[in-house]
Amino acid sequence: MNEDVRNIVLGVLATGVSASLGWLARTYLWRRRLRRKQAFFGLPGGSECLLVVNREAGGDNVVHRFDVFAMLELSALIKDCGAQARILAHDVAHQGFGDRTEFCVGGPYSNRRTAAHLSTLLPGVTMNVDVQPSGTQGRITVGTEHYAMDKGVSEYVILARLTAGEGGRPVFLFCGQRAITNQAATRYLARHHESLARTHRSGSFVLLLKVVNTQAYGPDVVELVADVTRLALTAPAAAPAAT
């Protein structure tokens, strides 16, 4: 074998080894990211989760189109984890939490399951459920702070990951003042789940998000107002008894 042929053979071998090592490294990184994603969402491959569907406020068993979009985005996340979703209407989801990951979409005025979660898991959060338009319609209260809705201009949504129950699987809550804010929260979760996992690891968190100018930007422009985990998980002090 002359010098030129040997150099060609060695070059081909080196290229093959480099390509193989690169493929192995990319596969390892992809699998590690997938495991982290599955751990954050509580969705190991082949598992089943619950996708709890609300109804449009004031409607008759109708799901708002923005809530449908929110569920489609969640379905994509679930599929990426190799899991399957079982879809349940909010008024027939009569079961506990912790055994399976749950994604619960909608505020307490349109989703009974959300109302139960707020009462049981987030005692520091309340939401005005009046259907009739008023200055306080949909207002979110966290601790002693109030967040009123300016429709189409500035609207708020609670995004929470709550770990409770014996199984330890999380409940993800998307509790917004309007259906478009629920979609904004699901999109925020899809975009930021890696940074949220690094910050909160496998623990609970409650974020207050502000959705800006939905009439122009839809659900795309979202600002983090505050991490309100401590306030949301703390029951308000009881009022002193009258004497």
Short mmCIF file of N, CA, C and O in Angstrom, two decimals, residues 40-41 74 77 103-104 118 122 125 140 156-162 171-176 181-193 196 200 204-210 222 224 226-229 232:
data_model
loop_
_atom_site.label_atom_id
_atom_site.label_comp_id
_atom_site.label_asym_id
_atom_site.label_seq_id
_atom_site.Cartn_x
_atom_site.Cartn_y
_atom_site.Cartn_z
N PHE A 40 -39.68 16.34 34.81
CA PHE A 40 -40.34 17.60 35.16
C PHE A 40 -41.85 17.48 35.01
O PHE A 40 -42.62 17.93 35.87
N PHE A 41 -42.29 16.87 33.93
CA PHE A 41 -43.72 16.74 33.69
C PHE A 41 -44.32 15.50 34.36
O PHE A 41 -45.55 15.33 34.33
N LEU A 74 -50.55 21.35 24.77
CA LEU A 74 -50.24 20.38 25.82
C LEU A 74 -50.12 18.97 25.25
O LEU A 74 -49.26 18.20 25.68
N LEU A 77 -46.67 18.44 23.96
CA LEU A 77 -45.72 18.19 25.03
C LEU A 77 -45.81 16.75 25.53
O LEU A 77 -44.80 16.08 25.76
N PHE A 103 -53.14 17.88 33.75
CA PHE A 103 -53.12 19.21 33.18
C PHE A 103 -54.55 19.74 33.22
O PHE A 103 -55.44 19.17 32.59
N CYS A 104 -54.75 20.80 33.98
CA CYS A 104 -56.10 21.31 34.22
C CYS A 104 -56.20 22.72 33.63
O CYS A 104 -55.49 23.65 34.08
N LEU A 118 -57.90 25.03 43.63
CA LEU A 118 -57.62 26.30 44.30
C LEU A 118 -57.95 26.19 45.78
O LEU A 118 -57.18 26.64 46.64
N LEU A 122 -54.21 25.52 46.70
CA LEU A 122 -53.75 26.91 46.66
C LEU A 122 -54.68 27.79 47.49
O LEU A 122 -55.41 28.64 46.96
N VAL A 125 -54.92 31.70 46.99
CA VAL A 125 -55.36 32.29 45.72
C VAL A 125 -56.87 32.22 45.62
O VAL A 125 -57.47 31.16 45.87
N ILE A 140 -58.00 38.29 40.15
CA ILE A 140 -57.22 37.29 40.88
C ILE A 140 -56.65 37.96 42.13
O ILE A 140 -56.10 39.06 42.07
N TYR A 156 -54.29 38.48 33.37
CA TYR A 156 -53.42 37.68 34.22
C TYR A 156 -53.84 36.20 34.20
O TYR A 156 -55.01 35.86 33.97
N VAL A 157 -52.85 35.37 34.50
CA VAL A 157 -53.08 33.93 34.55
C VAL A 157 -52.12 33.31 35.56
O VAL A 157 -50.97 33.75 35.69
N ILE A 158 -52.63 32.36 36.31
CA ILE A 158 -51.82 31.58 37.24
C ILE A 158 -51.33 30.32 36.53
O ILE A 158 -52.13 29.56 35.98
N LEU A 159 -50.01 30.13 36.53
CA LEU A 159 -49.41 28.89 36.03
C LEU A 159 -48.77 28.19 37.23
O LEU A 159 -47.88 28.76 37.87
N ALA A 160 -49.24 26.99 37.53
CA ALA A 160 -48.76 26.30 38.73
C ALA A 160 -48.38 24.86 38.42
O ALA A 160 -49.01 24.21 37.58
N ARG A 161 -47.34 24.41 39.08
CA ARG A 161 -46.98 22.99 39.12
C ARG A 161 -47.04 22.57 40.57
O ARG A 161 -46.30 23.08 41.41
N LEU A 162 -47.96 21.67 40.90
CA LEU A 162 -48.24 21.32 42.29
C LEU A 162 -48.01 19.83 42.49
O LEU A 162 -48.53 19.00 41.75
N VAL A 171 -49.63 18.19 39.37
CA VAL A 171 -50.81 18.80 38.75
C VAL A 171 -50.35 20.12 38.15
O VAL A 171 -49.79 20.97 38.85
N PHE A 172 -50.57 20.31 36.85
CA PHE A 172 -50.29 21.58 36.20
C PHE A 172 -51.60 22.33 36.03
O PHE A 172 -52.57 21.82 35.47
N LEU A 173 -51.62 23.56 36.53
CA LEU A 173 -52.84 24.36 36.56
C LEU A 173 -52.65 25.60 35.69
O LEU A 173 -51.65 26.32 35.83
N PHE A 174 -53.62 25.84 34.81
CA PHE A 174 -53.61 27.01 33.93
C PHE A 174 -54.90 27.78 34.21
O PHE A 174 -55.95 27.50 33.61
N CYS A 175 -54.82 28.73 35.11
CA CYS A 175 -56.01 29.40 35.63
C CYS A 175 -55.96 30.87 35.21
O CYS A 175 -55.34 31.70 35.88
N GLY A 176 -56.62 31.17 34.09
CA GLY A 176 -56.55 32.51 33.53
C GLY A 176 -57.86 33.27 33.60
O GLY A 176 -58.92 32.69 33.80
N THR A 181 -55.72 33.67 27.81
CA THR A 181 -54.63 33.66 28.79
C THR A 181 -54.27 32.23 29.20
O THR A 181 -53.12 31.95 29.56
N ASN A 182 -55.24 31.32 29.15
CA ASN A 182 -54.91 29.91 29.39
C ASN A 182 -53.95 29.39 28.33
O ASN A 182 -52.97 28.70 28.63
N GLN A 183 -54.23 29.75 27.06
CA GLN A 183 -53.32 29.35 25.99
C GLN A 183 -51.95 30.00 26.17
O GLN A 183 -50.92 29.36 25.92
N ALA A 184 -51.93 31.26 26.59
CA ALA A 184 -50.65 31.94 26.81
C ALA A 184 -49.82 31.22 27.86
O ALA A 184 -48.60 31.09 27.73
N ALA A 185 -50.48 30.71 28.91
CA ALA A 185 -49.76 30.00 29.97
C ALA A 185 -49.21 28.67 29.47
O ALA A 185 -48.09 28.29 29.82
N THR A 186 -49.97 27.95 28.66
CA THR A 186 -49.47 26.68 28.12
C THR A 186 -48.29 26.93 27.19
O THR A 186 -47.31 26.17 27.18
N ARG A 187 -48.37 28.00 26.42
CA ARG A 187 -47.26 28.34 25.52
C ARG A 187 -46.02 28.75 26.31
O ARG A 187 -44.90 28.40 25.95
N TYR A 188 -46.23 29.48 27.39
CA TYR A 188 -45.10 29.88 28.25
C TYR A 188 -44.44 28.64 28.85
O TYR A 188 -43.21 28.54 28.90
N LEU A 189 -45.25 27.69 29.29
CA LEU A 189 -44.70 26.45 29.85
C LEU A 189 -43.90 25.68 28.81
O LEU A 189 -42.81 25.16 29.10
N ALA A 190 -44.43 25.60 27.59
CA ALA A 190 -43.73 24.88 26.53
C ALA A 190 -42.39 25.52 26.21
O ALA A 190 -41.40 24.83 25.93
N ARG A 191 -42.33 26.85 26.26
CA ARG A 191 -41.11 27.56 25.91
C ARG A 191 -40.07 27.56 27.03
O ARG A 191 -38.87 27.59 26.78
N HIS A 192 -40.54 27.54 28.28
CA HIS A 192 -39.63 27.76 29.41
C HIS A 192 -39.52 26.57 30.35
O HIS A 192 -38.99 26.72 31.46
N HIS A 193 -39.98 25.39 29.95
CA HIS A 193 -39.98 24.27 30.89
C HIS A 193 -38.57 23.89 31.33
O HIS A 193 -38.37 23.44 32.47
N LEU A 196 -37.54 26.39 34.00
CA LEU A 196 -38.36 26.16 35.19
C LEU A 196 -37.89 24.91 35.93
O LEU A 196 -37.87 24.88 37.16
N HIS A 200 -36.79 25.15 39.77
CA HIS A 200 -37.67 24.56 40.78
C HIS A 200 -37.48 23.06 40.95
O HIS A 200 -38.09 22.47 41.85
N SER A 204 -42.93 22.20 43.83
CA SER A 204 -44.08 22.99 43.42
C SER A 204 -43.66 24.43 43.13
O SER A 204 -42.71 24.95 43.72
N PHE A 205 -44.38 25.06 42.22
CA PHE A 205 -44.22 26.50 42.00
C PHE A 205 -45.53 27.08 41.52
O PHE A 205 -46.37 26.38 40.93
N VAL A 206 -45.72 28.36 41.81
CA VAL A 206 -46.90 29.10 41.36
C VAL A 206 -46.42 30.42 40.80
O VAL A 206 -45.81 31.23 41.52
N LEU A 207 -46.66 30.64 39.52
CA LEU A 207 -46.23 31.86 38.85
C LEU A 207 -47.43 32.70 38.45
O LEU A 207 -48.45 32.15 37.98
N LEU A 208 -47.31 34.00 38.63
CA LEU A 208 -48.33 34.93 38.14
C LEU A 208 -47.79 35.56 36.86
O LEU A 208 -46.74 36.21 36.87
N LEU A 209 -48.50 35.33 35.75
CA LEU A 209 -48.09 35.84 34.45
C LEU A 209 -49.05 36.92 33.98
O LEU A 209 -50.25 36.87 34.26
N LYS A 210 -48.50 37.87 33.25
CA LYS A 210 -49.29 38.94 32.65
C LYS A 210 -49.24 38.79 31.14
O LYS A 210 -48.16 38.72 30.55
N VAL A 222 -45.94 37.46 26.88
CA VAL A 222 -46.22 37.10 28.27
C VAL A 222 -45.08 37.59 29.15
O VAL A 222 -43.91 37.37 28.82
N LEU A 224 -43.50 37.62 33.17
CA LEU A 224 -43.55 37.04 34.50
C LEU A 224 -43.68 38.18 35.51
O LEU A 224 -42.78 39.01 35.65
N ALA A 226 -44.50 37.67 38.98
CA ALA A 226 -43.86 37.27 40.24
C ALA A 226 -44.01 35.78 40.45
O ALA A 226 -44.94 35.14 39.94
N ASP A 227 -43.07 35.23 41.22
CA ASP A 227 -43.20 33.89 41.76
C ASP A 227 -43.94 34.02 43.08
O ASP A 227 -43.41 34.56 44.04
N VAL A 228 -45.18 33.55 43.10
CA VAL A 228 -46.05 33.76 44.27
C VAL A 228 -46.27 32.44 45.02
O VAL A 228 -47.29 32.28 45.70
N THR A 229 -45.32 31.53 44.92
CA THR A 229 -45.49 30.20 45.50
C THR A 229 -45.81 30.26 46.98
O THR A 229 -46.76 29.62 47.46
N ALA A 232 -49.27 31.73 47.66
CA ALA A 232 -50.35 30.90 47.13
C ALA A 232 -50.57 29.65 47.96
O ALA A 232 -51.71 29.17 48.09
#
